Coordinates of C-alpha atoms in Angstrom, one line a residue:
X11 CA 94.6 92.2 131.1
X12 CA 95.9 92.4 134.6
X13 CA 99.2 94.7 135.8
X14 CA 101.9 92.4 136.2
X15 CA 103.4 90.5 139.4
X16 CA 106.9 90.1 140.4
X17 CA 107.3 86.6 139.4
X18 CA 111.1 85.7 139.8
X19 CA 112.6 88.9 139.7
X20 CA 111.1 92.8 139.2
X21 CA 109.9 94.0 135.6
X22 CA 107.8 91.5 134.6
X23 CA 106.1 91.4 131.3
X24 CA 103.1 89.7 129.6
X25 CA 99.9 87.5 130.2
X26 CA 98.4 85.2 127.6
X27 CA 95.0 84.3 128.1
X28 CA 93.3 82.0 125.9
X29 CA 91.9 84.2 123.6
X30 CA 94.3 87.5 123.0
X31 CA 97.8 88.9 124.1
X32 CA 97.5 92.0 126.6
X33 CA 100.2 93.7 127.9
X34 CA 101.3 95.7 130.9
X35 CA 104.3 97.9 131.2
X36 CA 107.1 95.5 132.3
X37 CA 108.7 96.5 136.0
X38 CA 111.8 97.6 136.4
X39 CA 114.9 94.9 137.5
X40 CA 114.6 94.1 140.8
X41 CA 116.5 91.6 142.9
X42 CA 115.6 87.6 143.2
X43 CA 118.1 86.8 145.7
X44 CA 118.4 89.2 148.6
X45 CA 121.3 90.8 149.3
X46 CA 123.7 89.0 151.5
X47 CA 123.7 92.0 154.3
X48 CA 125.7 92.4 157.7
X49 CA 125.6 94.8 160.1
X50 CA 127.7 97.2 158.1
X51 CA 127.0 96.7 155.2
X52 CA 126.6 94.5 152.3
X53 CA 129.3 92.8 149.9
X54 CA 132.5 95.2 150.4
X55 CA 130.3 98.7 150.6
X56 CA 130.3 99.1 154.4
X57 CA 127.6 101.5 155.6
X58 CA 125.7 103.1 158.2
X59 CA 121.4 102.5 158.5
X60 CA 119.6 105.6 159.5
X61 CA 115.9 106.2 159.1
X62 CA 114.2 109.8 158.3
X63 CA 111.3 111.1 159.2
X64 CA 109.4 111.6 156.2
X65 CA 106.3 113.7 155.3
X66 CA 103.8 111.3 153.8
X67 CA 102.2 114.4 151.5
X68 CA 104.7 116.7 150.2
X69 CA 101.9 118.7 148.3
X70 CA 99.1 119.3 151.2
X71 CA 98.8 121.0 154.0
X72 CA 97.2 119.0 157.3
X73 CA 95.1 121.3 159.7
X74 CA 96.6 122.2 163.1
X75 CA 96.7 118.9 164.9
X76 CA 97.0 116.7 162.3
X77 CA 100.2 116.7 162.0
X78 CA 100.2 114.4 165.1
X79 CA 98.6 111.2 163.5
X80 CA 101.2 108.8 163.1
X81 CA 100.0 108.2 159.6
X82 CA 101.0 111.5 158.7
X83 CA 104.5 110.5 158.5
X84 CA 106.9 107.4 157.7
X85 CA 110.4 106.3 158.6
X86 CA 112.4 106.4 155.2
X87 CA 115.6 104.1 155.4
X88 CA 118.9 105.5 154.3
X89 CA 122.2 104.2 154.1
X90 CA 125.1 106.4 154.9
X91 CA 129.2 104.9 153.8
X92 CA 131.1 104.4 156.5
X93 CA 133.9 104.2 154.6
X94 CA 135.7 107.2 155.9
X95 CA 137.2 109.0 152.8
X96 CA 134.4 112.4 152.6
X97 CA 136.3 115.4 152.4
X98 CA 134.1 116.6 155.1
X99 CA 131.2 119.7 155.0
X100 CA 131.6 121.1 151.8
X101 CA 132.6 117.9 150.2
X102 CA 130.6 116.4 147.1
X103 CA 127.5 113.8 148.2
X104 CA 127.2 111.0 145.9
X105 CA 123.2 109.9 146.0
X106 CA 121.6 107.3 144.8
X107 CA 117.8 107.9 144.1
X108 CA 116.4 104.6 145.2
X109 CA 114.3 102.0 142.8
X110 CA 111.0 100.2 143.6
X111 CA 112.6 97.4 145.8
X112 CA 114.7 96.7 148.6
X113 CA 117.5 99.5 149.0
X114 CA 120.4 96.7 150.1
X115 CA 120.0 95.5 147.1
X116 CA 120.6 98.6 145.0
X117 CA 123.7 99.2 147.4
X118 CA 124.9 96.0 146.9
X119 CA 124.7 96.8 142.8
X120 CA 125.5 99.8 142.2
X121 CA 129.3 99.6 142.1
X122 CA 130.5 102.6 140.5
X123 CA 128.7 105.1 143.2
X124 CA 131.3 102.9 145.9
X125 CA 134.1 103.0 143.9
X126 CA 134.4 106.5 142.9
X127 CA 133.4 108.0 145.8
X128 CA 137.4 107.6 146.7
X129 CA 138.4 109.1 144.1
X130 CA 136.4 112.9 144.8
X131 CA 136.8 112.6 148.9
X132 CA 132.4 112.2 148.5
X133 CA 130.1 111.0 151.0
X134 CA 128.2 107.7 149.7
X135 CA 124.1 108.0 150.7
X136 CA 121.7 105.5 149.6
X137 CA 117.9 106.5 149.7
X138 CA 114.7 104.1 150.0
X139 CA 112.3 104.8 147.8
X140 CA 108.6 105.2 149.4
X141 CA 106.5 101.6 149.8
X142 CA 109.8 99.8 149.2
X143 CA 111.9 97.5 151.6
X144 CA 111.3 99.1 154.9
X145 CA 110.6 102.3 153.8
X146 CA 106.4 101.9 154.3
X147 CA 104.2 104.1 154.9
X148 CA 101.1 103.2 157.9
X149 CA 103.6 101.1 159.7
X150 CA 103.5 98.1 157.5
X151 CA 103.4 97.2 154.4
X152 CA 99.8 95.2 154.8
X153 CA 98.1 98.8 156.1
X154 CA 100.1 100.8 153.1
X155 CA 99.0 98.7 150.6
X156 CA 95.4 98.2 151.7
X157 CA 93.3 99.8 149.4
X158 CA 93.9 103.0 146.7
X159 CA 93.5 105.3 149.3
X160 CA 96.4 104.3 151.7
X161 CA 98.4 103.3 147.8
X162 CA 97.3 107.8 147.0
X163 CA 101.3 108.7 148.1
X164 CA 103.1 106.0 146.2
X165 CA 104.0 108.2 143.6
X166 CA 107.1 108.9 141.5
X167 CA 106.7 113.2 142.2
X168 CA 105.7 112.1 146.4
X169 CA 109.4 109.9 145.9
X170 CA 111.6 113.1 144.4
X171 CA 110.4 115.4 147.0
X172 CA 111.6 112.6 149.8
X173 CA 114.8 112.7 148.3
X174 CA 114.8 116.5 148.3
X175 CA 113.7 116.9 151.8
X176 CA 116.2 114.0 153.0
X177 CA 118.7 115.6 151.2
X178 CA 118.6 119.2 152.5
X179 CA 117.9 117.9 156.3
X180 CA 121.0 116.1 155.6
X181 CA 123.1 118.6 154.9
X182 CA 122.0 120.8 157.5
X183 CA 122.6 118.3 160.1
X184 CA 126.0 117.8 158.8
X185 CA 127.1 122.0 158.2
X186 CA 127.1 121.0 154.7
X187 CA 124.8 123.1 153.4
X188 CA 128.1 123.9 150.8
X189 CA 128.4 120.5 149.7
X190 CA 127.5 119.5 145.5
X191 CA 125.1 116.9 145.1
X192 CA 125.5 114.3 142.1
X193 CA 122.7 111.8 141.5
X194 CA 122.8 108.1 140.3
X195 CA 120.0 106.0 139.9
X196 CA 119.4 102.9 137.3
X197 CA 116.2 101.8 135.4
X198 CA 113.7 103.7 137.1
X199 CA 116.2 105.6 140.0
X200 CA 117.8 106.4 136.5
X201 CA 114.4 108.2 135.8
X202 CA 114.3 109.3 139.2
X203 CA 117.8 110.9 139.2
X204 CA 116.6 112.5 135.7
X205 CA 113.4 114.1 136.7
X206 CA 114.7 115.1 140.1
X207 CA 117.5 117.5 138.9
X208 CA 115.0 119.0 136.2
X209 CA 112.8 119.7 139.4
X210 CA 115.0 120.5 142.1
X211 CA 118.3 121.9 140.0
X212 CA 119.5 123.3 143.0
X213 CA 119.3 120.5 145.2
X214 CA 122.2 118.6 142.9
X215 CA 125.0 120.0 140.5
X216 CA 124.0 117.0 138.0
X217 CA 122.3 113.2 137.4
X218 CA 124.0 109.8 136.0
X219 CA 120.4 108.5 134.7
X220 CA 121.7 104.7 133.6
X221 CA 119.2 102.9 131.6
X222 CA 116.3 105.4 132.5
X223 CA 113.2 105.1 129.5
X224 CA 112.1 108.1 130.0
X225 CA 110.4 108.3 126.6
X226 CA 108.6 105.5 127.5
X227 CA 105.5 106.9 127.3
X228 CA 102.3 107.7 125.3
X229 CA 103.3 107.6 121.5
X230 CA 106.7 109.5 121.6
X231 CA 108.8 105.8 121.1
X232 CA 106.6 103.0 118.6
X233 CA 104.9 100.9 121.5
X234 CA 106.4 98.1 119.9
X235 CA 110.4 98.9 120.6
X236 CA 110.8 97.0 123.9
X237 CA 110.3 93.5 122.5
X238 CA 111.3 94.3 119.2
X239 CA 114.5 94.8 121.3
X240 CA 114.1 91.6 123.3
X241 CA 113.5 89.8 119.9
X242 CA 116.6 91.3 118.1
X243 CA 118.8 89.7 121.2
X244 CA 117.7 86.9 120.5
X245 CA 117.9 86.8 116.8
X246 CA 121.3 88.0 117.1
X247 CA 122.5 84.6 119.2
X248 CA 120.7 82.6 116.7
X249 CA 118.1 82.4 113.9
X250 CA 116.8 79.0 114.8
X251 CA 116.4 80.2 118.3
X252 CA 114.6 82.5 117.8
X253 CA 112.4 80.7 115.4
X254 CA 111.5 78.0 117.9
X255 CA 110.7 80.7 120.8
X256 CA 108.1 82.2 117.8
X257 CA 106.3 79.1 117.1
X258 CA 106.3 77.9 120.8
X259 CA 103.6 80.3 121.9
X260 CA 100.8 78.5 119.4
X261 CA 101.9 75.0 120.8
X262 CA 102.0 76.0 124.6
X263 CA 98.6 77.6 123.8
X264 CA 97.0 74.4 122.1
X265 CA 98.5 72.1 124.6
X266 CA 96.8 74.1 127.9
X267 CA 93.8 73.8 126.0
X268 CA 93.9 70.2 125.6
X269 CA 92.6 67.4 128.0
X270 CA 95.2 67.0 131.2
X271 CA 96.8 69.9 129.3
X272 CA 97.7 72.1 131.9
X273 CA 98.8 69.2 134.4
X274 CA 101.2 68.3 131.3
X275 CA 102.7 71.6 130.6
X276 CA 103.2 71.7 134.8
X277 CA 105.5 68.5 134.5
X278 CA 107.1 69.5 131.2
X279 CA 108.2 73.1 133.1
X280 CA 108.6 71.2 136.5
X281 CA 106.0 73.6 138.4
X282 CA 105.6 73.5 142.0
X283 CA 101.7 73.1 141.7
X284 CA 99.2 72.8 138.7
X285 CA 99.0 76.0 136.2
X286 CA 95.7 77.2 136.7
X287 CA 95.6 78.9 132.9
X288 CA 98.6 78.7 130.0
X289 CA 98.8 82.2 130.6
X290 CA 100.9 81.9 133.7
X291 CA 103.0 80.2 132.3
X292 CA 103.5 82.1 128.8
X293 CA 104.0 85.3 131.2
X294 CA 106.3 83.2 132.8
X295 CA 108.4 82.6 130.2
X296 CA 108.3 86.1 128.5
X297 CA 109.3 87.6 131.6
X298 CA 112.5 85.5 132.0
X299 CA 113.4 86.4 128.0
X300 CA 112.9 90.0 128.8
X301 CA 115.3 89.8 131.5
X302 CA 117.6 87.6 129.8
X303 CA 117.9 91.0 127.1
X304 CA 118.3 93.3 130.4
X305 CA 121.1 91.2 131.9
X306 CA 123.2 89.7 128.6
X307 CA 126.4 91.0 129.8
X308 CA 129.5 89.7 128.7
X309 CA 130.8 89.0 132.2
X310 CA 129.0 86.2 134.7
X311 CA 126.7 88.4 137.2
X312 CA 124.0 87.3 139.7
X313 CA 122.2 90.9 139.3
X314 CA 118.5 89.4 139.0
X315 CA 119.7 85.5 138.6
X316 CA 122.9 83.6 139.1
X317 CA 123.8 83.8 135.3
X318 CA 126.6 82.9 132.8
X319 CA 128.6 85.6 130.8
X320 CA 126.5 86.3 127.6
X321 CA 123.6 84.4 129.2
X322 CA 121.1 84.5 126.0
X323 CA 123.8 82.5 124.1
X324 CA 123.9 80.0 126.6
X325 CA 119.6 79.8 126.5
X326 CA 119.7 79.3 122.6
X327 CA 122.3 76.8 122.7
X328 CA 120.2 74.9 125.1
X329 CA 117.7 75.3 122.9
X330 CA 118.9 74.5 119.9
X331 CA 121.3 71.6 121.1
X332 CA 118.6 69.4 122.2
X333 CA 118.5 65.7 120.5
X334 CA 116.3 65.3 117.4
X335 CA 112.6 64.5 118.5
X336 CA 112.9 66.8 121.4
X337 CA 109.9 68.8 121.8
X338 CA 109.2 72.3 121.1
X339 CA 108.4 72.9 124.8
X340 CA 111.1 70.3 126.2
X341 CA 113.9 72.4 124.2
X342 CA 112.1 75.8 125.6
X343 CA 112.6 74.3 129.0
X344 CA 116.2 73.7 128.6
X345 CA 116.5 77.5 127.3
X346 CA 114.8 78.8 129.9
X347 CA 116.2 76.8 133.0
X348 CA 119.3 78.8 132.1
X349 CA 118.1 81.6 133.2
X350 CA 115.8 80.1 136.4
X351 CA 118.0 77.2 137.6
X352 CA 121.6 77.8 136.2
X353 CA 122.9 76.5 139.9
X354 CA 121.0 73.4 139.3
X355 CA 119.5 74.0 142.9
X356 CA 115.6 74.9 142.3
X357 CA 113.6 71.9 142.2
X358 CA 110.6 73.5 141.1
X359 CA 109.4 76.3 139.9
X360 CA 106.9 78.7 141.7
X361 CA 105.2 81.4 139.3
X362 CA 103.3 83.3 142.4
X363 CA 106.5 84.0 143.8
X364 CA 107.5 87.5 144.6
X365 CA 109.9 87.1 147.6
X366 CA 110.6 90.8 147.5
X367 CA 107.5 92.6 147.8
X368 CA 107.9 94.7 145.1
X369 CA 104.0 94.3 144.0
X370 CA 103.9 98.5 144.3
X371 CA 105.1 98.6 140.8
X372 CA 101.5 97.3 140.1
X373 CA 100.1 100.2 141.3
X374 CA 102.3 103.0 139.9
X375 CA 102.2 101.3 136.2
X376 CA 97.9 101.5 137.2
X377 CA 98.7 105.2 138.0
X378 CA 100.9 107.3 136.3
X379 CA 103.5 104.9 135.0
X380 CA 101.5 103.8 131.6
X381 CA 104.1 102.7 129.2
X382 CA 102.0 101.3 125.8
X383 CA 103.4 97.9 125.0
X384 CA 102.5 96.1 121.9
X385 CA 104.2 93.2 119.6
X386 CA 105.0 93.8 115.8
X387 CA 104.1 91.1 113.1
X388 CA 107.5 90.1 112.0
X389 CA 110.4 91.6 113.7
X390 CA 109.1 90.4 117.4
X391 CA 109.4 86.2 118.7
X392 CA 106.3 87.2 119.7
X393 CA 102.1 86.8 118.2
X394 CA 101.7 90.2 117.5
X395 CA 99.2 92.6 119.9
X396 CA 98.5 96.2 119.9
X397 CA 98.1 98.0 123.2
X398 CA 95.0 98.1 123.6
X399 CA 93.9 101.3 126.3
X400 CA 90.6 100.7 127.1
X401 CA 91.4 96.8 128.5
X402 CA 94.4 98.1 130.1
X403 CA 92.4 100.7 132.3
X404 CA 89.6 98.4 132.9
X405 CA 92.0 96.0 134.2
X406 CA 93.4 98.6 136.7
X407 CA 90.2 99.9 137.6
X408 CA 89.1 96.3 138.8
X409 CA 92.6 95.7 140.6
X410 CA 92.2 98.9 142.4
X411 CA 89.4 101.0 141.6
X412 CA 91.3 103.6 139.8
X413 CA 91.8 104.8 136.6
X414 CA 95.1 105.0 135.0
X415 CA 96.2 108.9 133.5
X416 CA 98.6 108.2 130.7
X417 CA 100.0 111.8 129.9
X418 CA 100.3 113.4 133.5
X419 CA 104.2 112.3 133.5
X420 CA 104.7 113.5 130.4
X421 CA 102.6 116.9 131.8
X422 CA 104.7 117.1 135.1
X423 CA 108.2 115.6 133.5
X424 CA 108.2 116.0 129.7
X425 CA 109.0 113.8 127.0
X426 CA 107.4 115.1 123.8
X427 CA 110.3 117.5 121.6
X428 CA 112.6 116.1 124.4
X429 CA 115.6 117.7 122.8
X430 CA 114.2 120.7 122.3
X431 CA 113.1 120.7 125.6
X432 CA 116.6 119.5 127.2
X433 CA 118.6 121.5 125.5
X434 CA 116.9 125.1 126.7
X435 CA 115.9 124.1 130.0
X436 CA 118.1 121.0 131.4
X437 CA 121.6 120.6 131.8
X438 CA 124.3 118.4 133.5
X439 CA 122.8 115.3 133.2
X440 CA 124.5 111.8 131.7
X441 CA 121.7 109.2 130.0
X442 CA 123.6 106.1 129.4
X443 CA 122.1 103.5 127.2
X444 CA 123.4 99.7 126.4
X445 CA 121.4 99.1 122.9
X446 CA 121.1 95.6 124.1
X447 CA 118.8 96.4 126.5
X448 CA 115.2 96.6 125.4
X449 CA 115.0 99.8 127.6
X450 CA 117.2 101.3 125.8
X451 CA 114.6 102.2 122.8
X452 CA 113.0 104.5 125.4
X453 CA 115.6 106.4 126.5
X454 CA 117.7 109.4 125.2
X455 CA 120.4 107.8 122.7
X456 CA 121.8 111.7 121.2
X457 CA 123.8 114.3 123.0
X458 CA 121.1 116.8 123.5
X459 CA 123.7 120.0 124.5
X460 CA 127.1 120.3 125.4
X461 CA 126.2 119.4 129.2
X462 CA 122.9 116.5 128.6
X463 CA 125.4 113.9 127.1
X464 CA 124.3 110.4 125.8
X465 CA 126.4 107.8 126.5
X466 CA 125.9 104.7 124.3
X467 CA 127.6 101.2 124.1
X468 CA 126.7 98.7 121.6
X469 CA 127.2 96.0 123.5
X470 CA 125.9 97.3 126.7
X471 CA 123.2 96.0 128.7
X472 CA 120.9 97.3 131.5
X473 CA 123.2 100.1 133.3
X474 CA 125.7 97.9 133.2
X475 CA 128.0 101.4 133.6
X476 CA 126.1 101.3 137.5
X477 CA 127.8 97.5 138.2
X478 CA 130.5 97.0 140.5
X479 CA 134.2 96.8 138.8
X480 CA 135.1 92.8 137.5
X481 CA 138.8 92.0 136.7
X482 CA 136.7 90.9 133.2
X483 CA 135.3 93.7 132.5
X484 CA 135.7 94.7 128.7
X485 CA 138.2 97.4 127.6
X486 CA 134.9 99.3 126.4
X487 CA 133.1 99.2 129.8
X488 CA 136.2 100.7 131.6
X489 CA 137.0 103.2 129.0
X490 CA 132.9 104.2 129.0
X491 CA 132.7 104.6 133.0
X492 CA 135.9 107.0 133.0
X493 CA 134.2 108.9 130.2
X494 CA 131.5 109.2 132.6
X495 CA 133.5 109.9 135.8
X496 CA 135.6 113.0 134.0
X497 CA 131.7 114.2 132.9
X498 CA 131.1 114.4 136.8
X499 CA 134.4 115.9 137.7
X500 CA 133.5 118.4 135.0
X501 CA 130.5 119.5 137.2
X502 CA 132.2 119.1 140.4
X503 CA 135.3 121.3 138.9
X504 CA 132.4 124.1 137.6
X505 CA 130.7 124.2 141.2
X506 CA 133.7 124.9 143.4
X507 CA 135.3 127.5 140.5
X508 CA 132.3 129.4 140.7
X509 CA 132.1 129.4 144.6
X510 CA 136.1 130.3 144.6
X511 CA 136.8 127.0 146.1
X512 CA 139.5 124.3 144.6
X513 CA 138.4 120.8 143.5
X514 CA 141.0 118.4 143.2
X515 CA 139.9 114.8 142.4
X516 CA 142.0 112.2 144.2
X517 CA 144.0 109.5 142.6
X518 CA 142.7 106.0 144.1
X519 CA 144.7 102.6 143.3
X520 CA 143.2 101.5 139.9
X521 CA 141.8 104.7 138.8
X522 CA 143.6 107.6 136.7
X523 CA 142.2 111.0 137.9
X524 CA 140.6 113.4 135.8

């Protein structure tokens, strides 16, 4: 079992070797086309680009002196609006806790942190998270991801305290020591936002954690939910679809194996160069169905891949509207080309690609980000596999020479009697779920009090509330996001009554205020 690479876009999922299934935690969306970025901005979010400098070791103290190396600090990137509308010092700060890729790219996606700002007079920032994009650590990303011991400070409690300390220097430097924080963050920045205002409550007034699994770990969700999930999606477009993705694994397996085998399955899949193992190939595959799950919205999006509305219907009637005698593998092609070459402009297919750099999920999933996955018997499209510990640790410890610890964020975060926990010691905080999303069976689906609110849509996909506004956007999706914007106000409203100040939201052009 290896940890898994970026191979078209970020959260990718399974290997199969000859033998067995393994499985490593899939990563987290990430982008496959870059963001199309000027020099203000990106898409219609204009923006300023400043850089920090950030402590590399929040939790040590360097003896006199050392405080000079240059590897004792990094330039974190952060993006700033420019779009004029902060009520000034003492207005609200909208901040997005940054993912494990490029931070343009989360700008350019996140919609909803853009489009209300207007509407409360707040100040837009966008944070870089640690040994992402630009934000590296060493000077480059070749020295900061050498070896494990340059890797040490890519963790998820190193990236919380940058925000913290970017945050507050912020605010000093702009006399706005008065001003509320609200945090958004999707997917993993969802987890981020979460974790961050249980550990630094009064660094923000409240967290919109969109998609964020945050029970995604040790036994508190069955190991088996995230492609059950992925499954079900499928199963729900179509039964015969679903039944040819199930028994395609056996016949990719058998062919590989067979003579000119793998040169075969490269033509059949039009490969850029000759699969070295089937198991590139099935990983290939699973990672592009997983995604599919994450992105079936009901509106056309190019959030990971140029893709159709309701994109997994479009796969399995590729799939199953192939002419009789078509192969099991030929119709799979056609399914998955949807999501790979929808434009029709990728003449073949790389599967060592990762454009984006976003390999430093490798490492935190060989760390502290151990999320068990496993397949059932019969609900998954899937052979079944049970995570299996020891292989996934042995695998890590020959990638990087360390050994995974698969309850520490459960120790420094929580998880376990999650409601119990939430409702005495959290508050403020919005967990939004789309059920079609396979992250969705680790995240928090119930209202846990009267101020940590669950916000679930049937129909949703991965933090689909976090995209930017569509003229088709779904009564449902508008209805859900102002549900979610009056939640905010609520907070907003509660910090400036209690400091004897007035909050007023402001109306903006397509947007009733609360």
């Amino acid at each position: 079992m290896r940890p898994l690479r970026c191979l078209a876009v970020l959260l990718v999922l399974v290997l199969l070797p000859a033998a067995a299934w393994t499985l490593a935690p899939p990563r987290f969306p990430g982008p496959q086309p870059r963001a199309r970025q000027g020099t203000n901005g990106v898409g219609a979010y204009e923006y300023e680009t400043r850089y920090f400098r950030q402590r590399l070791d929040h939790f040590s103290f360097p003896g006199v002196g050392d405080e000079d190396e240059p590897a004792a600090f990094f330039q974190q990137r952060y993006l700033v609006g420019r779009g004029g509308g902060w009520a000034g010092p003492g207005g609200p700060i909208f901040f997005y806790c940054g993912n494990e890729g490029d931070i343009t790219w989360f700008a350019a996606n996140s919609g909803l942190v853009w489009e209300a700002a207007p509407r409360f007079a707040a100040l837009v920032v966008f944070a870089e998270h640690r040994y992402y994009g630009e934000s590296m650590p060493f000077g480059s990303k070749a020295k900061a991801y050498n070896n494990s011991k340059s890797l040490a400070y890519l963790t998820a409690e190193q990236a919380i305290a940058d925000f913290a300390v970017l945050l507050t220097d912020l605010k000093r430097n702009l006399s706005a020591e008065g001003s509320p924080v609200v945090l958004f963050g999707g997917s993993y920045g969802g987890m981020l936002a979460a974790w961050m205002r249980l550990k630094y409550p009064h660094v923000a007034v409240g967290a919109l954690a969109s998609s964020a699994p945050i029970l995604q770990f040790e036994d508190i969700v069955p190991s088996t939910i995230f492609y059950d999930l992925v499954s079900d999606d499928f199963k729900r477009e179509s039964l015969s679809c679903f039944h040819t993705i199930k028994d395609s694994w056996k016949v990719l397996d058998e062919q590989g194996n067979g003579q000119d085998g793998l040169m075969k399955l490269s033509k059949t899949f039009h490969l850029c160069q000759t699969l070295k193992t089937s198991g590139d190939l099935s990983d290939w595959l699973s990672s592009a169905y997983s995604y599919l799950a994450m992105v079936d919205y009901p509106i056309p999006s190019e959030f990971l891949m140029p893709l159709p509305a309701n994109p997994i219907k479009e796969v399995c009637r590729n799939i199953d509207s192939q002419p009789e005698g078509t192969s099991i593998l030929e119709r799979i092609y056609a399914g998955v080309n949807v999501y790979y070459n929808y434009t029709g402009t990728v003449g073949c297919f790389d599967l060592n690609d990762d454009p984006h750099g976003m390999g430093g999920w490798d490492w935190q999933a060989c760390t502290e980000m151990v999320m068990p996955m496993s397949y059932s018997e019969n609900r998954s499209m899937y052979p079944p596999y049970k995570f299996d510990y020891a292989s996934y640790a042995d695998s890590c410890i020959k990638s990087y020479g360390v050994r995974p610890r698969p309850r520490w964020i459960t120790t420094e975060f929580g998880g376990h009697n999650i409601t119990t926990v939430l409702e005495k010691f959290g508050s403020n905080i919005i967990f939004f779920n789309g059920l079609l999303d396979p992250w969705s069976g680790g995240g928090v689906l119930k209202n846990i009090s009267e101020s940590v609110i669950a916000i679930v849509a049937p129909l949703g996909a991965h933090h689909i509330d976090l995209r930017p506004v569509t003229p088709e956007d779904p009564d449902w999706l508008v209805s859900l996001r102002e549900s979610e914007l009056k939640i905010i106000s609520g907070w907003l409203s509660d910090y400036y009554g209690a400091r004897g100040a007035l909050f007023q939201p402001v109306a903006v052009k397509g947007s009733s205020a609360s």
